[in-house]
Amino acid sequence: MSRILNHRMRSSLKKPSFTVVDKRAVAFSIYTGRSLLLHKPIDPNHIPRRKYGMLVARAVRGMLKIRYLVLGGAVGGGMTLNKKYAEWKDGLPDMGWLNDLLPDNEQWDKFTTTLINAKDMIGDQLQIDPRLREAGLARAAELRGWLAQRYEDAVAAAAVNSQTSAIEPAPTIVNNLQSKPAPTTSTGQAQVAFEEKAAYEKRVHALQQEVLSLQARYQRELQRLEQENRELRQQNMLLRQGRQPPTRKMKRSLIDMYSAVLDELAGWEAGEAGRLPRVVVVGDQSAGKTSVLEMIAQARIFPRGAGEMCTRAPVKVTLSEGPYHVAQFNDSSREFDLNKESDLADLRKEVEMRMRTSVRGGRTVSTDVIAMSVRGPGLPRMVLVDLPGVISTQTVDMAADTREAIKQMTKQYMDNPNAIILCIQDGSVDAERSNVTDLVASCDPQGKRTIFVLTKVDLAEENLANPNRIRRILEGKLFPMKALGYYAVVTGRSRKDDSIQSIREYEERFFSSSKLFKAGMVAAAQVTTRNLAMGVADCFWRMVRDSVEQQADAFKAMRFNLETEWKNTFPRQRELDRDELFERARAELLDQSAELSAVPAADWERRLAAALWAAAAERVFAGIYLPAAAHAALDVDKFNTSVDIKLREWAEGELAASAVEAGRRALRDEFEALLARAGDSDPVYEPVKRAAVDEALARHHWEERALDVLRVLQLTALQDGCVRSRADWDAAVELMDGALRERLQAAERQLRELTGPGLSERWLRWRSPSEDQSRRAQVRAELEQLGTSRPSLTYDEVVAVRDNLRRRGIEVDNEYIRETWKPVYLRNFLLSAQARARDCKKSFYLYSQQNGAEKECSEVVMFWRVHGALRASANALRQQICNREAARLDRELREVLDEMAADPDLKKKLLSGRRVELAEELKRVRQVQEKLEEFIEALNKEK
């Protein structure tokens, strides 16, 4: 069966059906033009319609497929896009709340109408500052006229050149390097004409470029003026509304940065550091130094005195270029408008006041630097230091060392190897009268950094018979000094009210008409202050660029050495300078002061009671108890009466004042205890804290009304002579016993000093009495045999004691015996009183049963009354301290600390030592280095 099936399958594969073969043959025949069955070409004319029909059918089928693809893609893409849009829309927040906030169309119409009306109303009232508007309009008109004139000149020049080239033949070009002209052939003429035409076109093109650049510049200037006008309108509107316009941070100029470095180096001039360039203006008194500086600054900024020394301290002036001519002190925010005479007068008064303030201690000149800056259009950028003029004779109203002080100050500034010395010499006086030239020659013998300036040349021309001397001066052949350059200037006409502009015009007219300079004795670059300023500024910046890098390296090395020393000496401590240390000490002290209010009442009571008893003990014993006991002897009533009188006198007298003083002492002791408990405090703070606390306590005074309150309380307590409880009785007995013990110890010490060491001390400590002490001991023994129960000796008793001592060979007088009697009697009295106090400690029951009528313990009652008065005083003082005095002391302490913070000399005195000095040096070196690096970076950018 399987064989039959396999045979049928092989036969079907070998003989394909006619239908399939026929279709393949027809398709092959159509595309190739050959018959697949007959193996020969088929005539296409037999089947033209069938061929075209097949092609059309295939094209239609392809188009239908493209349509299905396009439609399917469009439908799918649309559905995807619709889904993405729905997801995005669902993720948006709900903005419906804007409908409640935004106004509708009617409200918008009302708002725009209101704005238009406001614009019409404000337009007529709002006015810009007329000065600003006039300045801007004048500047714009000037620029517009200048541009128009340049444009007309360019057009006229182009027209003239075109007419000349059209009418006249082109001139021949002569070679200046040959002795005779070049031949003029036709070829040469054509070449010359071509070159001249090219040159003419080049000139026209250049003029066109210039006109275009001028137009662009004019447009930029107009835009800038419009921007300034808008800003001024905004500022004017803010000022009308009572608001201050916001201040913009101006970019610091290069010279201001350099001046800041010099300010950091103020007071550091003695060492190797700080040798940065500056222009030092030196000269004899009244030689014209200040006038030269004013001509360079283009303003009368210094006070003047006829024949009197005006410059009494160095004045550092930083000149820089700016849009407005203003001056300002470095430590002040006020700007002086140098175009206003009132501001100029105020500036001169301020300079004079600062100079007079800097001169202290009877001196005539001062080394304190007055620093100021002057900015203005066209000013050269440099730093000048105006020094007091060198004098040859001292007047009687000057200090004895004025001449030497000026010389040393001038020499100190000129010794800076990078300082430019501007040596001013008066040309109207004889050269032999100069004092400063020798000093300059000693500091700069080669003249590598000296610029010589001859002033008052107009007077010299009138007075000198030999004009050749001026020429020799300006050639450096008359004075024994050398200089980089020599200049001749005229800085005034001996008129104090002349303006700088008028002096400058007079100077230019003089040099243009002077016989000395018409003859060619001096070059044009050596005259006028304008050329002087340019030459000094060039020299200044050349020296700055040559030396600033070296100075920065020197400060880097200095910083490295100081940091190494700090790490080796104070490895675990922060680098805190004097100001930071003071602020830390201040904060710590104020924290401790705030803890006074947290002291418990029991501590205050205990400290105040001790302070009150220490203040009252002497008066209680010496003024009340002992006199009453001596006067009353064994009479108790008399003793009580005497005690009442003396206690009242004490309460009405000094008790309240002594209580207040004790309160102040207790407050001080508690404050010192708080300071002592701060164990982790830095020892360097202690001088500051101690000085502040002492000064605050010295200023602190108790309120006067507290005395009256204390006096009433003390009188009330002293009148209470009834002890109500056993605890109060025991407290009185303890007070009496303790007081007697202290006095007994003091009496025994006094006796030991009078009579010498006892027997035990002699044998155990090998001490022997003196002759006087032996005599006192004999007197003491004789008095003790006589009896010591009475407070004083009668005359007969004294004579008996003296006679007994004389029989022993001891000669003493009566006063000597009475002096010895006092400590002997006091000791015996205190011993008996101490025994009575111990006996009275057990007598409270008897005292209470007799309702205070017990007379044997009157001394205990007296001490109870004293104890009550002191306890009432302590309670009152504690309340006053907690309620008022601690807060007042804290306020006074803050005031003292504020005053100390404003006194650098006091901080320097209190905070001293190598640690503080090293931290200060590190801080200054870092500040100078940072400013130097910032300046060097800006200087390199400018290059």
CSV table of N, CA, C and O in Angstrom, one decimal, residues 793-829:
chain,number,residue,atom,x,y,z
A,793,LEU,N,41.8,100.9,135.9
A,793,LEU,CA,42.6,100.9,137.2
A,793,LEU,C,42.6,102.3,137.8
A,793,LEU,O,42.6,103.3,137.1
A,794,THR,N,42.6,102.2,139.1
A,794,THR,CA,42.7,103.5,139.8
A,794,THR,C,44.1,103.9,139.9
A,794,THR,O,45.1,103.1,139.6
A,795,TYR,N,44.3,105.1,140.3
A,795,TYR,CA,45.7,105.6,140.4
A,795,TYR,C,46.5,104.9,141.4
A,795,TYR,O,47.7,104.6,141.2
A,796,ASP,N,45.9,104.6,142.6
A,796,ASP,CA,46.6,103.8,143.6
A,796,ASP,C,47.0,102.5,143.1
A,796,ASP,O,48.1,102.0,143.5
A,797,GLU,N,46.1,101.8,142.4
A,797,GLU,CA,46.4,100.5,141.9
A,797,GLU,C,47.6,100.6,140.9
A,797,GLU,O,48.5,99.7,140.9
A,798,VAL,N,47.6,101.6,140.1
A,798,VAL,CA,48.7,101.7,139.2
A,798,VAL,C,50.0,102.0,139.9
A,798,VAL,O,51.1,101.4,139.6
A,799,VAL,N,50.0,102.8,141.0
A,799,VAL,CA,51.2,103.1,141.7
A,799,VAL,C,51.7,101.8,142.5
A,799,VAL,O,52.9,101.5,142.5
A,800,ALA,N,50.7,101.0,142.9
A,800,ALA,CA,51.1,99.8,143.6
A,800,ALA,C,51.8,98.8,142.7
A,800,ALA,O,52.8,98.2,143.0
A,801,VAL,N,51.3,98.7,141.5
A,801,VAL,CA,51.9,97.8,140.5
A,801,VAL,C,53.3,98.3,140.1
A,801,VAL,O,54.2,97.5,140.0
A,802,ARG,N,53.4,99.6,140.0
A,802,ARG,CA,54.7,100.1,139.6
A,802,ARG,C,55.8,99.9,140.7
A,802,ARG,O,56.9,99.6,140.4
A,803,ASP,N,55.3,100.1,141.9
A,803,ASP,CA,56.3,99.9,143.0
A,803,ASP,C,56.7,98.4,143.1
A,803,ASP,O,57.9,98.1,143.4
A,804,ASN,N,55.7,97.6,143.0
A,804,ASN,CA,56.1,96.1,143.0
A,804,ASN,C,57.1,95.8,141.9
A,804,ASN,O,58.0,95.0,142.1
A,805,LEU,N,56.9,96.3,140.7
A,805,LEU,CA,57.8,96.0,139.6
A,805,LEU,C,59.2,96.7,139.9
A,805,LEU,O,60.3,96.1,139.5
A,806,ARG,N,59.2,97.8,140.5
A,806,ARG,CA,60.5,98.5,140.8
A,806,ARG,C,61.3,97.7,141.8
A,806,ARG,O,62.6,97.6,141.7
A,807,ARG,N,60.7,97.0,142.7
A,807,ARG,CA,61.4,96.2,143.7
A,807,ARG,C,62.1,95.0,143.0
A,807,ARG,O,63.1,94.5,143.5
A,808,ARG,N,61.5,94.6,141.8
A,808,ARG,CA,62.1,93.5,141.1
A,808,ARG,C,63.2,94.0,140.1
A,808,ARG,O,63.7,93.3,139.3
A,809,GLY,N,63.4,95.3,140.1
A,809,GLY,CA,64.3,95.9,139.2
A,809,GLY,C,63.8,96.3,137.8
A,809,GLY,O,64.5,96.5,136.8
A,810,ILE,N,62.4,96.4,137.7
A,810,ILE,CA,61.8,96.7,136.4
A,810,ILE,C,61.2,98.1,136.5
A,810,ILE,O,60.3,98.4,137.4
A,811,GLU,N,61.7,99.1,135.7
A,811,GLU,CA,61.2,100.4,135.7
A,811,GLU,C,60.2,100.7,134.6
A,811,GLU,O,60.6,100.5,133.4
A,812,VAL,N,59.0,101.0,134.9
A,812,VAL,CA,57.9,101.3,133.9
A,812,VAL,C,57.2,102.5,134.4
A,812,VAL,O,57.2,102.8,135.7
A,813,ASP,N,56.5,103.2,133.5
A,813,ASP,CA,55.7,104.4,133.9
A,813,ASP,C,54.2,103.9,134.0
A,813,ASP,O,53.9,102.8,133.7
A,814,ASN,N,53.4,104.9,134.4
A,814,ASN,CA,52.0,104.6,134.6
A,814,ASN,C,51.3,104.3,133.2
A,814,ASN,O,50.4,103.4,133.2
A,815,GLU,N,51.6,105.0,132.2
A,815,GLU,CA,51.0,104.8,130.9
A,815,GLU,C,51.3,103.4,130.3
A,815,GLU,O,50.5,102.7,129.7
A,816,TYR,N,52.5,103.0,130.6
A,816,TYR,CA,52.9,101.6,130.2
A,816,TYR,C,52.1,100.6,130.8
A,816,TYR,O,51.7,99.6,130.2
A,817,ILE,N,51.8,100.8,132.1
A,817,ILE,CA,51.0,99.8,132.9
A,817,ILE,C,49.5,99.8,132.3
A,817,ILE,O,48.9,98.7,132.2
A,818,ARG,N,49.0,101.0,132.1
A,818,ARG,CA,47.6,101.1,131.6
A,818,ARG,C,47.5,100.4,130.1
A,818,ARG,O,46.5,99.8,129.8
A,819,GLU,N,48.5,100.6,129.3
A,819,GLU,CA,48.5,100.0,128.0
A,819,GLU,C,48.5,98.5,128.1
A,819,GLU,O,47.8,97.8,127.3
A,820,THR,N,49.2,97.9,129.1
A,820,THR,CA,49.2,96.5,129.2
A,820,THR,C,47.9,96.0,129.9
A,820,THR,O,47.5,94.9,129.6
A,821,TRP,N,47.3,96.9,130.6
A,821,TRP,CA,46.1,96.5,131.3
A,821,TRP,C,44.9,96.2,130.3
A,821,TRP,O,44.1,95.3,130.5
A,822,LYS,N,44.8,97.0,129.2
A,822,LYS,CA,43.7,96.9,128.3
A,822,LYS,C,43.6,95.5,127.7
A,822,LYS,O,42.5,94.9,127.8
A,823,PRO,N,44.6,94.9,127.1
A,823,PRO,CA,44.4,93.5,126.5
A,823,PRO,C,44.2,92.5,127.6
A,823,PRO,O,43.5,91.5,127.4
A,824,VAL,N,44.8,92.7,128.8
A,824,VAL,CA,44.6,91.7,129.9
A,824,VAL,C,43.2,91.7,130.3
A,824,VAL,O,42.6,90.6,130.5
A,825,TYR,N,42.7,92.9,130.6
A,825,TYR,CA,41.3,93.0,131.0
A,825,TYR,C,40.3,92.5,129.9
A,825,TYR,O,39.4,91.7,130.2
A,826,LEU,N,40.6,92.8,128.6
A,826,LEU,CA,39.7,92.3,127.5
A,826,LEU,C,39.7,90.8,127.5
A,826,LEU,O,38.6,90.2,127.3
A,827,ARG,N,40.8,90.2,127.6
A,827,ARG,CA,40.9,88.7,127.5
A,827,ARG,C,40.1,88.1,128.7
A,827,ARG,O,39.3,87.2,128.5
A,828,ASN,N,40.3,88.6,129.8
A,828,ASN,CA,39.5,88.1,131.0
A,828,ASN,C,38.0,88.3,130.9
A,828,ASN,O,37.2,87.5,131.2
A,829,PHE,N,37.7,89.5,130.3
A,829,PHE,CA,36.2,89.8,130.2
A,829,PHE,C,35.6,88.9,129.1
A,829,PHE,O,34.5,88.4,129.3
